[in-house]
Amino acid sequence: MNVALLCFHTLGGSGVAAGELGRELSRRGHGVHFVGAALPGRLDPNGIRLHAVPLEQPPPVGTQAFTFALAARLVEVVQHERIDVIHAHYAVPHAAAAALARAALDGAAPPLVLTLHGTDVPAGDARGGEVQLLRKLALDAHAVTVPSAALETTARERLRLPGQRRVEVIPNFVDTVRFSPGADRSALAALFPGRDLRTARVLCHASNFRPVKRPLDLLHILARVRERMPAVLVLAGEGPERPRAEAEAKRLGLSADVAFAGAVRNLPPLLRACDLFLLPSAHESFGLAALEAMSCGVPVVGSLTGGLPEVVEDGETGVLAAPGDVDAMAAAALRVLSDPALRGRLSRAARDRAVRLFRAEEVLLRWEALYRRVVEPG
Ligand code: GMT
């Protein structure tokens, strides 16, 4: 099958998920065509085509009209590459551009699969026009998917979707071979040069540092853990809240114990080197970073919110507490880090859950079945 994938290329869960999907589809012999500004951050171009659409469009299209340029490119890609299915990750701009392209292609338009990732579902107080547009996109798509049952409920409610509009839960997945457990801690050497970390516990977090990730909570958790045991924190990723996080680390006197690793392309060696993954977000529709940590055998302490409990089994593969409850998360982190038997049990269960429920090979079968269903309905 030839699949046109539209997604964000910047670091962030939806782009990572779409990139991993492209990689796996290509591995399985499908034609993979990304249409967008760039390939998703972590993806190697081997065997994968990028049909580039510069973010900055020259006049008269202008800088604000990326959606239009994306739709125009998609029309050409469909016409030249015998595309069987368009898969848009995130409603705006990707499904919006796909809908525009499909309108222009008319009878020759391939079916559209829309995957909602969470922050593209309108907030409870969103304007009526926005809800109406997103609702129309969801109703017109040939299939709508979400990564968690929690997001299905929210999407149905906020978009006022009728019962007959099927919304399929297809979880994000992880390459359990690449993201595997191991004892190698050498990835930490460059982050804490000259530091002997043999007795220190290593906490870790990866995200795009948006406010929803509550990055300051990470530092407050570390501060509490540090009162009881030597510990350091590795923060992977880039985003708008990073400067505030750096300032808070300094204010708390933690600068030497916090490493800002920036955008990390090769995450598994870093995850493997860590004892605990933190995800204290205000909200998560899934929590792909937590799944990748679990696949490396790293337990998770995070927020009891959205779809995260569908990934992290509370008490079995990590510990979840109310978003913002730093005391509870710090207490959980201390419990796990000071009890090797408990940490070992959570670690094994985390890896086991990732392999059992979220293995790339299994989830890919569901994507292939869904593509077949929309390409050859009935
Ligand atoms: O969490 C982010 O800031 C990135 C965001 C995105 O849209 O790229 O991630 C969302 O999609 C991911 C992939 O499905 C999920 O794992 C994240 O939980 C979800 N983020 C939120 O719901 C806040």
Short mmCIF file of C-alpha atoms and ligand atoms in Angstrom, two decimals:
data_model
loop_
_atom_site.label_atom_id
_atom_site.label_comp_id
_atom_site.label_asym_id
_atom_site.label_seq_id
_atom_site.Cartn_x
_atom_site.Cartn_y
_atom_site.Cartn_z
CA MET A 1 0.00 0.00 0.00
CA ASN A 2 1.12 3.59 -0.60
CA VAL A 3 0.46 5.76 2.43
CA ALA A 4 0.71 9.56 2.59
CA LEU A 5 1.47 10.59 6.18
CA LEU A 6 0.90 14.15 7.42
CA CYS A 7 2.29 15.03 10.85
CA PHE A 8 4.38 17.49 12.85
CA HIS A 9 8.11 17.05 12.40
CA THR A 10 8.99 18.77 15.66
CA LEU A 11 9.66 16.75 18.79
CA GLY A 12 6.34 15.83 20.37
CA GLY A 13 4.34 12.68 20.81
CA SER A 14 2.17 12.88 17.70
CA GLY A 15 5.17 13.41 15.41
CA VAL A 16 7.11 10.64 17.12
CA ALA A 17 4.13 8.28 16.82
CA ALA A 18 3.63 9.10 13.12
CA GLY A 19 7.38 8.78 12.45
CA GLU A 20 7.51 5.36 14.10
CA LEU A 21 4.44 4.31 12.09
CA GLY A 22 6.19 5.42 8.88
CA ARG A 23 9.33 3.49 9.82
CA GLU A 24 7.40 0.29 10.56
CA LEU A 25 5.20 0.55 7.44
CA SER A 26 8.32 1.00 5.32
CA ARG A 27 9.99 -1.99 7.01
CA ARG A 28 6.96 -4.06 6.07
CA GLY A 29 7.27 -3.10 2.41
CA HIS A 30 4.67 -0.33 2.11
CA GLY A 31 5.36 2.90 0.23
CA VAL A 32 5.68 5.70 2.79
CA HIS A 33 5.32 9.33 1.72
CA PHE A 34 5.59 12.06 4.34
CA VAL A 35 4.11 15.35 3.14
CA GLY A 36 5.19 18.25 5.34
CA ALA A 37 7.93 20.61 6.44
CA ALA A 38 10.43 17.84 7.32
CA LEU A 39 10.60 14.23 8.38
CA PRO A 40 9.68 13.67 12.04
CA GLY A 41 12.70 14.46 14.23
CA ARG A 42 13.86 10.95 15.07
CA LEU A 43 13.28 9.28 11.69
CA ASP A 44 16.08 8.19 9.35
CA PRO A 45 15.20 8.84 5.70
CA ASN A 46 16.09 5.29 4.56
CA GLY A 47 13.40 4.07 2.18
CA ILE A 48 11.05 6.89 3.17
CA ARG A 49 10.08 9.78 0.91
CA LEU A 50 9.64 13.36 2.05
CA HIS A 51 7.57 15.67 -0.14
CA ALA A 52 8.71 18.92 1.38
CA VAL A 53 6.44 21.89 2.00
CA PRO A 54 8.46 24.84 3.35
CA LEU A 55 6.89 26.29 6.49
CA GLU A 56 7.48 29.79 5.13
CA GLN A 57 5.49 30.19 1.96
CA PRO A 58 6.39 32.95 -0.51
CA PRO A 59 3.82 35.61 -1.40
CA PRO A 60 1.02 35.58 -2.37
CA VAL A 61 0.39 32.47 -0.25
CA GLY A 62 2.21 34.04 2.71
CA THR A 63 3.48 32.74 6.01
CA GLN A 64 0.06 32.04 7.51
CA ALA A 65 -1.09 29.74 4.73
CA PHE A 66 0.87 26.56 5.40
CA THR A 67 -2.36 24.53 5.38
CA PHE A 68 -3.09 25.65 1.84
CA ALA A 69 0.45 24.86 0.64
CA LEU A 70 0.32 21.46 2.35
CA ALA A 71 -3.01 20.67 0.66
CA ALA A 72 -1.61 21.76 -2.72
CA ARG A 73 1.44 19.49 -2.32
CA LEU A 74 -0.76 16.61 -1.22
CA VAL A 75 -2.86 16.95 -4.38
CA GLU A 76 0.34 16.55 -6.45
CA VAL A 77 1.62 13.65 -4.35
CA VAL A 78 -1.69 11.79 -4.74
CA GLN A 79 -1.61 12.35 -8.50
CA HIS A 80 1.99 11.22 -8.98
CA GLU A 81 2.52 8.49 -6.37
CA ARG A 82 -0.64 6.36 -6.62
CA ILE A 83 -1.45 7.01 -2.97
CA ASP A 84 -3.95 4.50 -1.53
CA VAL A 85 -4.64 6.18 1.78
CA ILE A 86 -3.97 9.55 3.44
CA HIS A 87 -3.26 9.39 7.16
CA ALA A 88 -3.38 12.72 9.00
CA HIS A 89 -1.98 12.90 12.52
CA TYR A 90 -3.55 15.83 14.32
CA ALA A 91 -6.68 17.57 13.10
CA VAL A 92 -5.16 20.97 12.33
CA PRO A 93 -3.42 21.64 10.06
CA HIS A 94 -3.05 18.07 8.78
CA ALA A 95 -6.60 16.74 8.50
CA ALA A 96 -7.77 20.20 7.43
CA ALA A 97 -5.21 20.21 4.58
CA ALA A 98 -6.15 16.64 3.66
CA ALA A 99 -9.84 17.58 3.50
CA LEU A 100 -9.01 20.50 1.22
CA ALA A 101 -6.90 18.27 -1.03
CA ARG A 102 -9.62 15.62 -1.16
CA ALA A 103 -12.17 18.23 -2.21
CA ALA A 104 -9.93 19.26 -5.10
CA LEU A 105 -9.21 15.64 -6.10
CA ASP A 106 -12.92 14.88 -6.04
CA GLY A 107 -13.64 11.31 -7.28
CA ALA A 108 -9.90 10.50 -7.43
CA ALA A 109 -9.32 11.22 -3.74
CA PRO A 110 -7.94 8.40 -1.60
CA PRO A 111 -9.68 7.78 1.75
CA LEU A 112 -8.62 9.78 4.80
CA VAL A 113 -7.68 8.34 8.19
CA LEU A 114 -7.64 10.91 11.00
CA THR A 115 -5.73 10.21 14.20
CA LEU A 116 -6.53 12.58 17.03
CA HIS A 117 -3.72 12.85 19.57
CA GLY A 118 -5.28 14.89 22.34
CA THR A 119 -4.38 18.54 22.23
CA ASP A 120 -6.13 18.74 18.85
CA VAL A 121 -9.49 17.94 20.47
CA PRO A 122 -11.13 21.27 21.35
CA ALA A 123 -11.08 22.39 24.96
CA GLY A 124 -14.37 22.47 26.88
CA ASP A 125 -14.69 26.24 26.33
CA ALA A 126 -13.65 26.26 22.64
CA ARG A 127 -15.51 28.56 20.27
CA GLY A 128 -18.52 27.09 18.48
CA GLY A 129 -17.04 27.59 15.01
CA GLU A 130 -13.89 25.70 15.92
CA VAL A 131 -15.88 22.78 17.31
CA GLN A 132 -18.05 22.72 14.19
CA LEU A 133 -15.04 22.61 11.86
CA LEU A 134 -13.29 19.86 13.81
CA ARG A 135 -16.53 17.91 14.07
CA LYS A 136 -16.97 18.07 10.31
CA LEU A 137 -13.39 16.82 9.79
CA ALA A 138 -14.06 13.88 12.11
CA LEU A 139 -17.42 13.07 10.51
CA ASP A 140 -16.05 13.17 6.96
CA ALA A 141 -12.91 11.09 7.62
CA HIS A 142 -13.15 7.45 6.50
CA ALA A 143 -11.77 6.37 9.85
CA VAL A 144 -11.03 8.19 13.10
CA THR A 145 -8.58 6.76 15.59
CA VAL A 146 -7.31 7.77 19.02
CA PRO A 147 -4.50 6.23 21.10
CA SER A 148 -6.55 5.69 24.27
CA ALA A 149 -10.07 4.95 25.47
CA ALA A 150 -9.88 8.11 27.58
CA LEU A 151 -9.35 10.24 24.49
CA GLU A 152 -12.20 8.46 22.72
CA THR A 153 -14.57 9.57 25.49
CA THR A 154 -13.30 13.16 25.40
CA ALA A 155 -13.37 13.38 21.60
CA ARG A 156 -16.91 11.99 21.41
CA GLU A 157 -18.12 14.43 24.03
CA ARG A 158 -16.34 17.58 22.81
CA LEU A 159 -17.03 16.97 19.11
CA ARG A 160 -20.56 15.75 19.84
CA LEU A 161 -19.97 12.68 17.68
CA PRO A 162 -22.97 10.43 17.08
CA GLY A 163 -22.82 6.79 18.19
CA GLN A 164 -22.54 5.53 14.60
CA ARG A 165 -19.29 7.54 14.09
CA ARG A 166 -16.81 4.78 14.88
CA VAL A 167 -13.76 6.01 16.81
CA GLU A 168 -11.20 3.24 17.01
CA VAL A 169 -8.68 3.01 19.84
CA ILE A 170 -5.34 2.00 18.35
CA PRO A 171 -2.64 2.56 20.96
CA ASN A 172 0.72 4.08 20.20
CA PHE A 173 3.38 1.43 19.99
CA VAL A 174 7.05 0.94 20.74
CA ASP A 175 9.88 -0.87 19.00
CA THR A 176 10.63 -3.25 21.86
CA VAL A 177 13.90 -4.32 20.25
CA ARG A 178 15.37 -0.82 20.04
CA PHE A 179 13.78 0.21 23.35
CA SER A 180 15.08 -2.68 25.46
CA PRO A 181 16.46 -2.93 29.00
CA GLY A 182 20.20 -2.93 29.71
CA ALA A 183 22.74 -2.08 32.38
CA ASP A 184 24.91 0.34 30.38
CA ARG A 185 25.05 3.77 32.04
CA SER A 186 27.67 5.27 29.73
CA ALA A 187 25.12 7.67 28.18
CA LEU A 188 25.29 9.67 31.41
CA ALA A 189 29.02 10.44 31.20
CA ALA A 190 28.68 13.30 28.74
CA LEU A 191 25.75 14.79 30.67
CA PHE A 192 27.51 14.85 34.05
CA PRO A 193 31.20 15.16 33.08
CA GLY A 194 33.68 14.05 35.73
CA ARG A 195 30.89 13.00 38.12
CA ASP A 196 30.89 9.60 39.84
CA LEU A 197 27.24 8.52 39.66
CA ARG A 198 27.72 5.00 41.00
CA THR A 199 25.74 5.68 44.17
CA ALA A 200 23.31 8.19 42.68
CA ARG A 201 19.78 7.39 41.53
CA VAL A 202 19.00 8.71 38.07
CA LEU A 203 15.61 10.23 37.31
CA CYS A 204 14.63 10.99 33.75
CA HIS A 205 12.01 12.86 31.73
CA ALA A 206 11.51 13.46 28.00
CA SER A 207 9.04 15.88 26.45
CA ASN A 208 8.55 18.99 24.37
CA PHE A 209 8.53 21.16 27.51
CA ARG A 210 5.11 22.65 26.98
CA PRO A 211 3.27 23.99 30.05
CA VAL A 212 1.01 20.88 30.03
CA LYS A 213 4.08 18.81 31.02
CA ARG A 214 4.45 20.75 34.32
CA PRO A 215 8.26 20.71 34.06
CA LEU A 216 8.76 22.62 37.32
CA ASP A 217 7.20 19.67 39.17
CA LEU A 218 10.12 17.56 37.93
CA LEU A 219 12.55 19.80 39.79
CA HIS A 220 10.44 19.86 42.93
CA ILE A 221 10.31 16.06 42.92
CA LEU A 222 14.09 15.90 42.51
CA ALA A 223 14.57 18.39 45.36
CA ARG A 224 12.55 16.17 47.71
CA VAL A 225 14.34 12.98 46.60
CA ARG A 226 17.73 14.69 47.02
CA GLU A 227 16.92 15.38 50.68
CA ARG A 228 17.01 11.62 51.27
CA MET A 229 19.47 10.16 48.75
CA PRO A 230 22.00 11.22 46.08
CA ALA A 231 20.09 11.68 42.85
CA VAL A 232 20.30 13.45 39.51
CA LEU A 233 17.73 14.30 36.85
CA VAL A 234 18.13 14.06 33.07
CA LEU A 235 15.75 16.16 30.98
CA ALA A 236 15.55 15.29 27.30
CA GLY A 237 13.78 17.53 24.80
CA GLU A 238 13.28 21.15 23.93
CA GLY A 239 10.37 23.52 24.31
CA PRO A 240 8.98 26.78 25.59
CA GLU A 241 9.19 25.95 29.31
CA ARG A 242 12.84 24.94 29.27
CA PRO A 243 14.18 28.39 30.29
CA ARG A 244 11.81 28.46 33.29
CA ALA A 245 12.91 24.95 34.24
CA GLU A 246 16.56 25.97 34.04
CA ALA A 247 15.88 29.03 36.20
CA GLU A 248 14.01 26.90 38.76
CA ALA A 249 16.85 24.36 38.92
CA LYS A 250 19.21 27.24 39.65
CA ARG A 251 16.88 28.76 42.26
CA LEU A 252 16.68 25.41 44.06
CA GLY A 253 20.47 25.00 43.94
CA LEU A 254 20.10 21.91 41.76
CA SER A 255 21.93 23.05 38.62
CA ALA A 256 24.76 20.52 39.09
CA ASP A 257 22.27 17.69 39.52
CA VAL A 258 20.13 18.43 36.48
CA ALA A 259 21.30 17.78 32.92
CA PHE A 260 19.37 19.38 30.07
CA ALA A 261 20.12 16.93 27.27
CA GLY A 262 18.26 18.85 24.53
CA ALA A 263 16.65 17.08 21.59
CA VAL A 264 17.88 13.48 21.80
CA ARG A 265 17.51 11.45 18.62
CA ASN A 266 18.67 8.20 20.14
CA LEU A 267 16.69 7.91 23.34
CA PRO A 268 17.08 4.21 24.33
CA PRO A 269 20.67 4.44 25.71
CA LEU A 270 19.59 7.34 27.88
CA LEU A 271 16.43 5.64 29.15
CA ARG A 272 18.34 2.44 29.92
CA ALA A 273 20.77 4.40 32.08
CA CYS A 274 17.94 5.68 34.30
CA ASP A 275 16.25 4.28 37.39
CA LEU A 276 12.92 6.06 37.15
CA PHE A 277 10.96 8.02 34.53
CA LEU A 278 8.87 11.02 35.59
CA LEU A 279 5.78 12.27 33.74
CA PRO A 280 3.92 14.70 36.03
CA SER A 281 1.80 16.25 33.24
CA ALA A 282 -1.41 18.15 33.78
CA HIS A 283 -2.84 15.93 31.08
CA GLU A 284 -1.76 13.11 28.76
CA SER A 285 -3.98 11.44 26.18
CA PHE A 286 -1.50 8.53 26.12
CA GLY A 287 2.08 9.24 27.28
CA LEU A 288 4.28 7.74 24.58
CA ALA A 289 7.47 8.73 26.42
CA ALA A 290 6.31 6.71 29.44
CA LEU A 291 5.75 3.68 27.21
CA GLU A 292 9.25 3.98 25.73
CA ALA A 293 10.70 4.12 29.25
CA MET A 294 8.67 1.07 30.29
CA SER A 295 9.92 -0.83 27.27
CA CYS A 296 13.46 -0.15 28.53
CA GLY A 297 12.42 -1.60 31.90
CA VAL A 298 12.19 1.81 33.59
CA PRO A 299 9.21 2.25 35.96
CA VAL A 300 7.20 5.47 35.76
CA VAL A 301 6.00 7.93 38.37
CA GLY A 302 3.46 10.26 36.85
CA SER A 303 0.00 11.74 36.76
CA LEU A 304 -3.28 9.93 37.10
CA THR A 305 -4.85 11.64 34.11
CA GLY A 306 -6.31 10.96 30.67
CA GLY A 307 -4.92 7.88 28.98
CA LEU A 308 -1.77 7.55 31.09
CA PRO A 309 -3.35 4.89 33.38
CA GLU A 310 -3.97 2.79 30.24
CA VAL A 311 -0.20 2.79 29.68
CA VAL A 312 1.21 2.80 33.20
CA GLU A 313 -0.57 0.28 35.41
CA ASP A 314 -0.73 2.04 38.75
CA GLY A 315 1.10 0.04 41.41
CA GLU A 316 2.32 -2.55 38.89
CA THR A 317 4.55 -0.75 36.35
CA GLY A 318 4.82 2.56 38.18
CA VAL A 319 2.91 4.85 40.50
CA LEU A 320 0.37 7.52 39.51
CA ALA A 321 -0.88 10.46 41.58
CA ALA A 322 -3.11 13.47 40.97
CA PRO A 323 -1.55 16.03 38.60
CA GLY A 324 0.28 18.66 40.66
CA ASP A 325 0.58 16.42 43.74
CA VAL A 326 4.34 16.74 43.95
CA ASP A 327 4.42 15.38 47.51
CA ALA A 328 2.75 12.13 46.46
CA MET A 329 4.99 11.76 43.40
CA ALA A 330 8.14 12.46 45.40
CA ALA A 331 7.04 9.96 48.08
CA ALA A 332 6.39 7.37 45.36
CA ALA A 333 9.78 8.04 43.76
CA LEU A 334 11.49 7.62 47.13
CA ARG A 335 9.64 4.37 47.80
CA VAL A 336 10.67 2.92 44.44
CA LEU A 337 14.26 4.16 44.56
CA SER A 338 14.96 3.01 48.10
CA ASP A 339 13.59 -0.51 47.64
CA PRO A 340 15.57 -2.50 45.02
CA ALA A 341 13.12 -5.41 45.18
CA LEU A 342 10.16 -3.12 44.49
CA ARG A 343 12.00 -1.32 41.70
CA GLY A 344 12.99 -4.67 40.17
CA ARG A 345 9.40 -5.91 40.25
CA LEU A 346 8.05 -2.71 38.67
CA SER A 347 10.81 -2.74 36.06
CA ARG A 348 10.08 -6.32 34.96
CA ALA A 349 6.33 -5.66 34.89
CA ALA A 350 6.88 -2.45 32.89
CA ARG A 351 8.88 -4.26 30.23
CA ASP A 352 6.40 -7.14 30.19
CA ARG A 353 3.43 -4.78 29.72
CA ALA A 354 5.16 -2.87 26.90
CA VAL A 355 5.91 -6.13 25.07
CA ARG A 356 2.49 -7.67 25.71
CA LEU A 357 0.25 -4.73 24.82
CA PHE A 358 2.21 -2.19 22.79
CA ARG A 359 4.67 -4.12 20.61
CA ALA A 360 5.13 -2.53 17.16
CA GLU A 361 4.47 -5.76 15.25
CA GLU A 362 1.09 -6.31 16.92
CA VAL A 363 -0.15 -2.74 16.57
CA LEU A 364 1.00 -2.59 12.94
CA LEU A 365 -1.37 -5.44 12.12
CA ARG A 366 -4.20 -3.20 13.30
CA TRP A 367 -3.05 -0.28 11.16
CA GLU A 368 -2.79 -2.50 8.11
CA ALA A 369 -6.27 -3.91 8.74
CA LEU A 370 -7.68 -0.40 9.12
CA TYR A 371 -6.02 0.84 5.91
CA ARG A 372 -7.40 -2.22 4.06
CA ARG A 373 -10.86 -1.54 5.44
CA VAL A 374 -10.95 2.07 4.21
CA VAL A 375 -9.33 1.29 0.85
CA GLU A 376 -11.64 -1.64 0.09
CA PRO A 377 -14.81 -0.97 2.07
CA GLY A 378 -17.20 -3.92 2.36
O1 GMT B 1 2.34 15.93 24.72
C1 GMT B 1 2.71 16.74 23.89
O2 GMT B 1 2.97 17.88 24.14
C2 GMT B 1 2.86 16.33 22.48
C3 GMT B 1 1.57 15.84 21.97
C4 GMT B 1 1.50 15.96 20.49
O3 GMT B 1 0.42 16.23 20.08
O4 GMT B 1 2.46 15.78 19.78
O5 GMT B 1 1.38 14.51 22.43
C5 GMT B 1 0.10 13.99 22.40
O6 GMT B 1 0.15 12.87 21.53
C6 GMT B 1 1.01 11.81 21.97
C7 GMT B 1 1.01 10.71 20.90
O7 GMT B 1 -0.26 10.16 20.74
C8 GMT B 1 0.57 11.29 23.33
O8 GMT B 1 1.46 10.28 23.77
C9 GMT B 1 0.54 12.43 24.34
O9 GMT B 1 0.00 11.94 25.55
C10 GMT B 1 -0.31 13.58 23.83
N1 GMT B 1 -0.14 14.73 24.71
C11 GMT B 1 -1.13 15.20 25.46
O10 GMT B 1 -2.24 14.71 25.51
C12 GMT B 1 -0.78 16.38 26.31
#
